[in-house]
Amino acid sequence: MNSWYLKPQAKMAMAVSAVNPYLFTFIYFCITFLQTFVQGVLETGSRLMERSGDFRGAEILLPAMIIFAVVQFILTTWLGAGYVSYCLKVARKDSSMSYLDLFSSYRYLLKAMGLSVMTGIFVFLWSLLFIIPGIIASYRYSQALRILVDDPSKGIFQCIRESKEMMAGNKMDYFLLELSFLPWNLLSLVTCGLSIIYVMPYQGVTLALYYDKIKPRPYEEAENI
């Protein structure tokens, strides 16, 4: 699949989006940045206490770091699924989108967390064989979250299985599509992350369009395409 076809489609979809993709991404970025900031404060505090010999204080701070890590995982999964939901709506020009879509995954949050854990375990196990099998596995399961967001009634392993089937023969195309965003992602490093407000929705909507192109369709729907 030619990424040069999907990218202009993504730009056009973003241009007519009922919810501004850059403002939506800015809100998402601010929340995730706050999480990172708090984590950095806790880690820095722990290191300073250890260096000053205050091991008692570091031990007291450790439970707070663990609790925050769990909270961070929950928030990251929650907001990540919400962002995927928003990108799918933009790609489909769905007028029902709103800023609340960022928090819409609370209905299937436990499933999303379980899916994140299971795909992480599978990729890790494949990575034990070698780096390449791990990378291939990450692409094999890359559509699992979109499948869940698209139909929250599906189970964790059903999403993983369907992603595996969907990506059969498409992993290289998906890799090249992601690779085409490398210059944009490098730009975000140069701009201290500021350009991510543009790059993130652009990439997210393009990948959502890719998902819609490769996902299986009911026979009746396929006949009308």
Coordinates of C-alpha atoms in Angstrom, one line a residue:
M1 CA 0.0 0.0 0.0
N2 CA 1.4 3.4 -1.0
S3 CA 1.8 5.8 1.9
W4 CA 1.7 8.7 -0.5
Y5 CA -2.0 7.9 -1.0
L6 CA -2.8 7.7 2.7
K7 CA -0.9 10.8 3.8
P8 CA -2.8 13.3 1.7
Q9 CA -6.0 11.5 2.8
A10 CA -5.0 12.1 6.4
K11 CA -4.3 15.8 5.8
M12 CA -7.7 16.3 4.2
A13 CA -9.4 14.4 7.0
M14 CA -7.6 16.6 9.6
A15 CA -8.5 19.8 7.7
V16 CA -12.3 19.0 8.0
S17 CA -12.1 17.5 11.5
A18 CA -14.9 18.7 13.8
V19 CA -12.4 18.7 16.6
N20 CA -9.1 20.5 16.0
P21 CA -6.4 17.7 15.9
Y22 CA -3.7 20.0 17.1
L23 CA -5.6 21.3 20.2
F24 CA -6.7 17.7 21.0
T25 CA -3.0 16.6 20.8
F26 CA -1.9 19.5 22.9
I27 CA -4.3 18.5 25.7
Y28 CA -3.1 14.9 25.4
F29 CA 0.6 16.1 25.4
C30 CA 0.1 18.3 28.5
I31 CA -1.4 15.5 30.5
T32 CA 1.3 13.0 29.5
F33 CA 4.0 15.6 30.2
L34 CA 2.6 16.2 33.7
Q35 CA 2.9 12.4 34.3
T36 CA 6.5 12.4 33.1
F37 CA 7.3 15.5 35.3
V38 CA 5.9 13.9 38.5
Q39 CA 7.8 10.7 37.7
G40 CA 11.0 12.7 37.3
V41 CA 10.5 14.6 40.5
L42 CA 10.0 11.3 42.4
E43 CA 13.1 9.7 40.8
T44 CA 15.2 12.8 41.4
G45 CA 14.1 13.0 45.0
S46 CA 15.0 9.3 45.6
R47 CA 18.5 9.8 44.1
L48 CA 19.2 12.9 46.1
M49 CA 18.2 11.1 49.3
E50 CA 20.5 8.2 48.5
R51 CA 23.4 10.4 47.8
S52 CA 22.9 12.4 51.0
G53 CA 22.8 9.1 53.0
D54 CA 19.1 9.4 53.8
F55 CA 18.3 5.8 52.9
R56 CA 15.3 5.9 55.3
G57 CA 13.8 8.7 53.2
A58 CA 14.5 6.9 50.0
E59 CA 12.8 3.8 51.3
I60 CA 9.7 5.8 52.3
L61 CA 9.6 7.3 48.8
L62 CA 9.9 4.0 47.1
P63 CA 6.2 2.9 47.7
A64 CA 5.1 6.3 46.3
M65 CA 7.1 5.6 43.1
I66 CA 5.6 2.2 42.7
I67 CA 2.1 3.5 43.3
F68 CA 2.7 6.3 40.8
A69 CA 4.1 3.8 38.2
V70 CA 0.8 1.8 38.4
V71 CA -1.3 5.0 38.1
Q72 CA 0.9 6.1 35.2
F73 CA 0.3 2.8 33.4
I74 CA -3.5 3.1 33.9
L75 CA -3.5 6.7 32.7
T76 CA -1.2 6.0 29.7
T77 CA -3.4 3.1 28.6
W78 CA -6.6 5.1 29.2
L79 CA -5.5 8.2 27.3
G80 CA -3.7 6.1 24.6
A81 CA -6.8 4.2 23.7
G82 CA -8.8 7.5 23.7
Y83 CA -6.3 9.0 21.3
V84 CA -6.6 6.0 19.0
S85 CA -10.4 6.4 19.1
Y86 CA -10.1 10.0 18.2
C87 CA -7.7 9.3 15.2
L88 CA -10.1 6.6 13.9
K89 CA -13.0 9.1 14.0
V90 CA -10.9 11.8 12.2
A91 CA -9.9 9.2 9.5
R92 CA -13.6 8.3 9.1
K93 CA -14.8 11.9 9.2
D94 CA -17.1 11.0 12.1
S95 CA -18.9 14.1 13.2
S96 CA -19.7 12.5 16.6
M97 CA -16.1 13.2 17.8
S98 CA -15.5 15.5 20.8
Y99 CA -12.6 16.4 23.2
L100 CA -14.1 13.9 25.6
D101 CA -13.0 11.1 23.2
L102 CA -9.7 11.3 25.0
F103 CA -11.3 9.8 28.1
S104 CA -13.8 7.6 26.3
S105 CA -12.0 4.3 26.9
Y106 CA -13.0 4.0 30.5
R107 CA -15.7 1.6 29.4
Y108 CA -13.1 -1.0 28.4
L109 CA -10.1 0.2 30.3
L110 CA -9.4 -3.2 32.0
K111 CA -9.5 -4.9 28.6
A112 CA -7.1 -2.2 27.2
M113 CA -4.7 -2.7 30.1
G114 CA -4.9 -6.5 29.7
L115 CA -4.2 -6.2 26.0
S116 CA -1.2 -3.9 26.7
V117 CA 0.2 -6.4 29.2
M118 CA -0.4 -9.5 26.9
T119 CA 1.1 -7.9 23.8
G120 CA 4.0 -6.7 25.8
I121 CA 4.6 -10.3 27.1
F122 CA 4.4 -11.8 23.6
V123 CA 6.8 -9.3 22.1
F124 CA 9.2 -9.8 25.0
L125 CA 9.1 -13.6 24.6
W126 CA 9.8 -13.3 20.9
S127 CA 12.6 -10.8 21.6
L128 CA 14.3 -13.5 23.7
L129 CA 15.0 -15.4 20.5
F130 CA 16.6 -12.4 18.9
I131 CA 15.9 -8.7 18.2
I132 CA 14.4 -9.2 14.7
P133 CA 11.7 -11.7 15.9
G134 CA 10.7 -9.2 18.6
I135 CA 10.4 -6.4 16.0
I136 CA 8.3 -8.6 13.8
A137 CA 6.1 -9.5 16.7
S138 CA 5.5 -5.9 17.5
Y139 CA 4.2 -5.3 14.0
R140 CA 2.1 -8.5 14.2
Y141 CA 0.2 -7.2 17.1
S142 CA 0.3 -3.5 16.1
Q143 CA -3.4 -3.4 15.2
A144 CA -4.7 -5.1 18.4
L145 CA -5.5 -1.8 20.2
R146 CA -7.3 -0.3 17.2
I147 CA -9.4 -3.5 16.9
L148 CA -10.4 -3.2 20.5
V149 CA -11.2 0.5 20.3
D150 CA -13.2 -0.2 17.1
D151 CA -15.2 -3.0 18.8
P152 CA -14.8 -3.0 22.6
S153 CA -17.0 -6.2 22.8
K154 CA -14.1 -8.2 21.5
G155 CA -11.9 -10.1 23.9
I156 CA -8.2 -9.5 24.5
F157 CA -7.0 -12.7 22.7
Q158 CA -9.5 -12.1 19.9
C159 CA -8.0 -8.7 19.2
I160 CA -4.5 -10.2 19.3
R161 CA -5.5 -13.0 16.9
E162 CA -7.3 -10.7 14.5
S163 CA -4.3 -8.3 14.5
K164 CA -2.0 -11.3 13.6
E165 CA -4.3 -12.3 10.7
M166 CA -4.7 -8.7 9.6
M167 CA -1.0 -8.0 9.4
A168 CA -0.1 -11.2 7.6
G169 CA 1.6 -10.0 4.4
N170 CA 1.2 -6.3 5.5
K171 CA 4.0 -6.0 8.0
M172 CA 6.5 -4.5 5.5
D173 CA 4.0 -2.0 4.2
Y174 CA 3.3 -0.9 7.8
F175 CA 7.0 -0.7 8.5
L176 CA 7.6 1.5 5.5
L177 CA 4.6 3.7 6.3
E178 CA 5.9 4.3 9.8
L179 CA 9.4 4.8 8.4
S180 CA 8.1 7.6 6.2
F181 CA 7.4 9.6 9.4
L182 CA 11.0 9.3 10.6
P183 CA 12.1 12.8 9.4
W184 CA 9.0 14.3 11.2
N185 CA 9.9 12.4 14.4
L186 CA 13.5 13.6 14.2
L187 CA 12.2 17.2 13.8
S188 CA 10.4 16.8 17.1
L189 CA 13.7 16.1 18.7
V190 CA 15.2 19.2 17.2
T191 CA 12.3 21.3 18.3
C192 CA 12.3 19.9 21.8
G193 CA 9.1 18.0 21.2
L194 CA 7.1 21.1 20.1
S195 CA 6.5 19.7 16.5
I196 CA 4.9 16.6 18.0
I197 CA 1.7 18.6 18.2
Y198 CA 1.6 18.4 14.4
V199 CA 3.4 15.1 13.8
M200 CA 1.4 13.0 16.3
P201 CA -2.1 13.5 14.8
Y202 CA -0.7 13.4 11.3
Q203 CA 0.8 10.0 11.9
G204 CA -2.1 8.7 14.1
V205 CA -4.7 9.5 11.4
T206 CA -2.6 8.0 8.6
L207 CA -2.1 4.8 10.6
A208 CA -5.9 4.8 11.3
L209 CA -6.5 5.1 7.6
Y210 CA -4.2 2.1 7.0
Y211 CA -6.1 0.1 9.6
D212 CA -9.4 0.8 7.8
K213 CA -7.9 -0.2 4.5
I214 CA -6.6 -3.6 5.7
K215 CA -9.3 -4.6 8.2
P216 CA -11.7 -7.4 7.0
R217 CA -15.1 -6.3 5.9
P218 CA -18.5 -8.1 5.9
Y219 CA -19.3 -9.6 2.5
E220 CA -22.1 -7.1 1.8
E221 CA -20.0 -4.1 2.6
A222 CA -17.1 -5.4 0.5
E223 CA -19.4 -5.8 -2.5
N224 CA -20.3 -2.1 -2.3
I225 CA -16.8 -0.8 -2.3

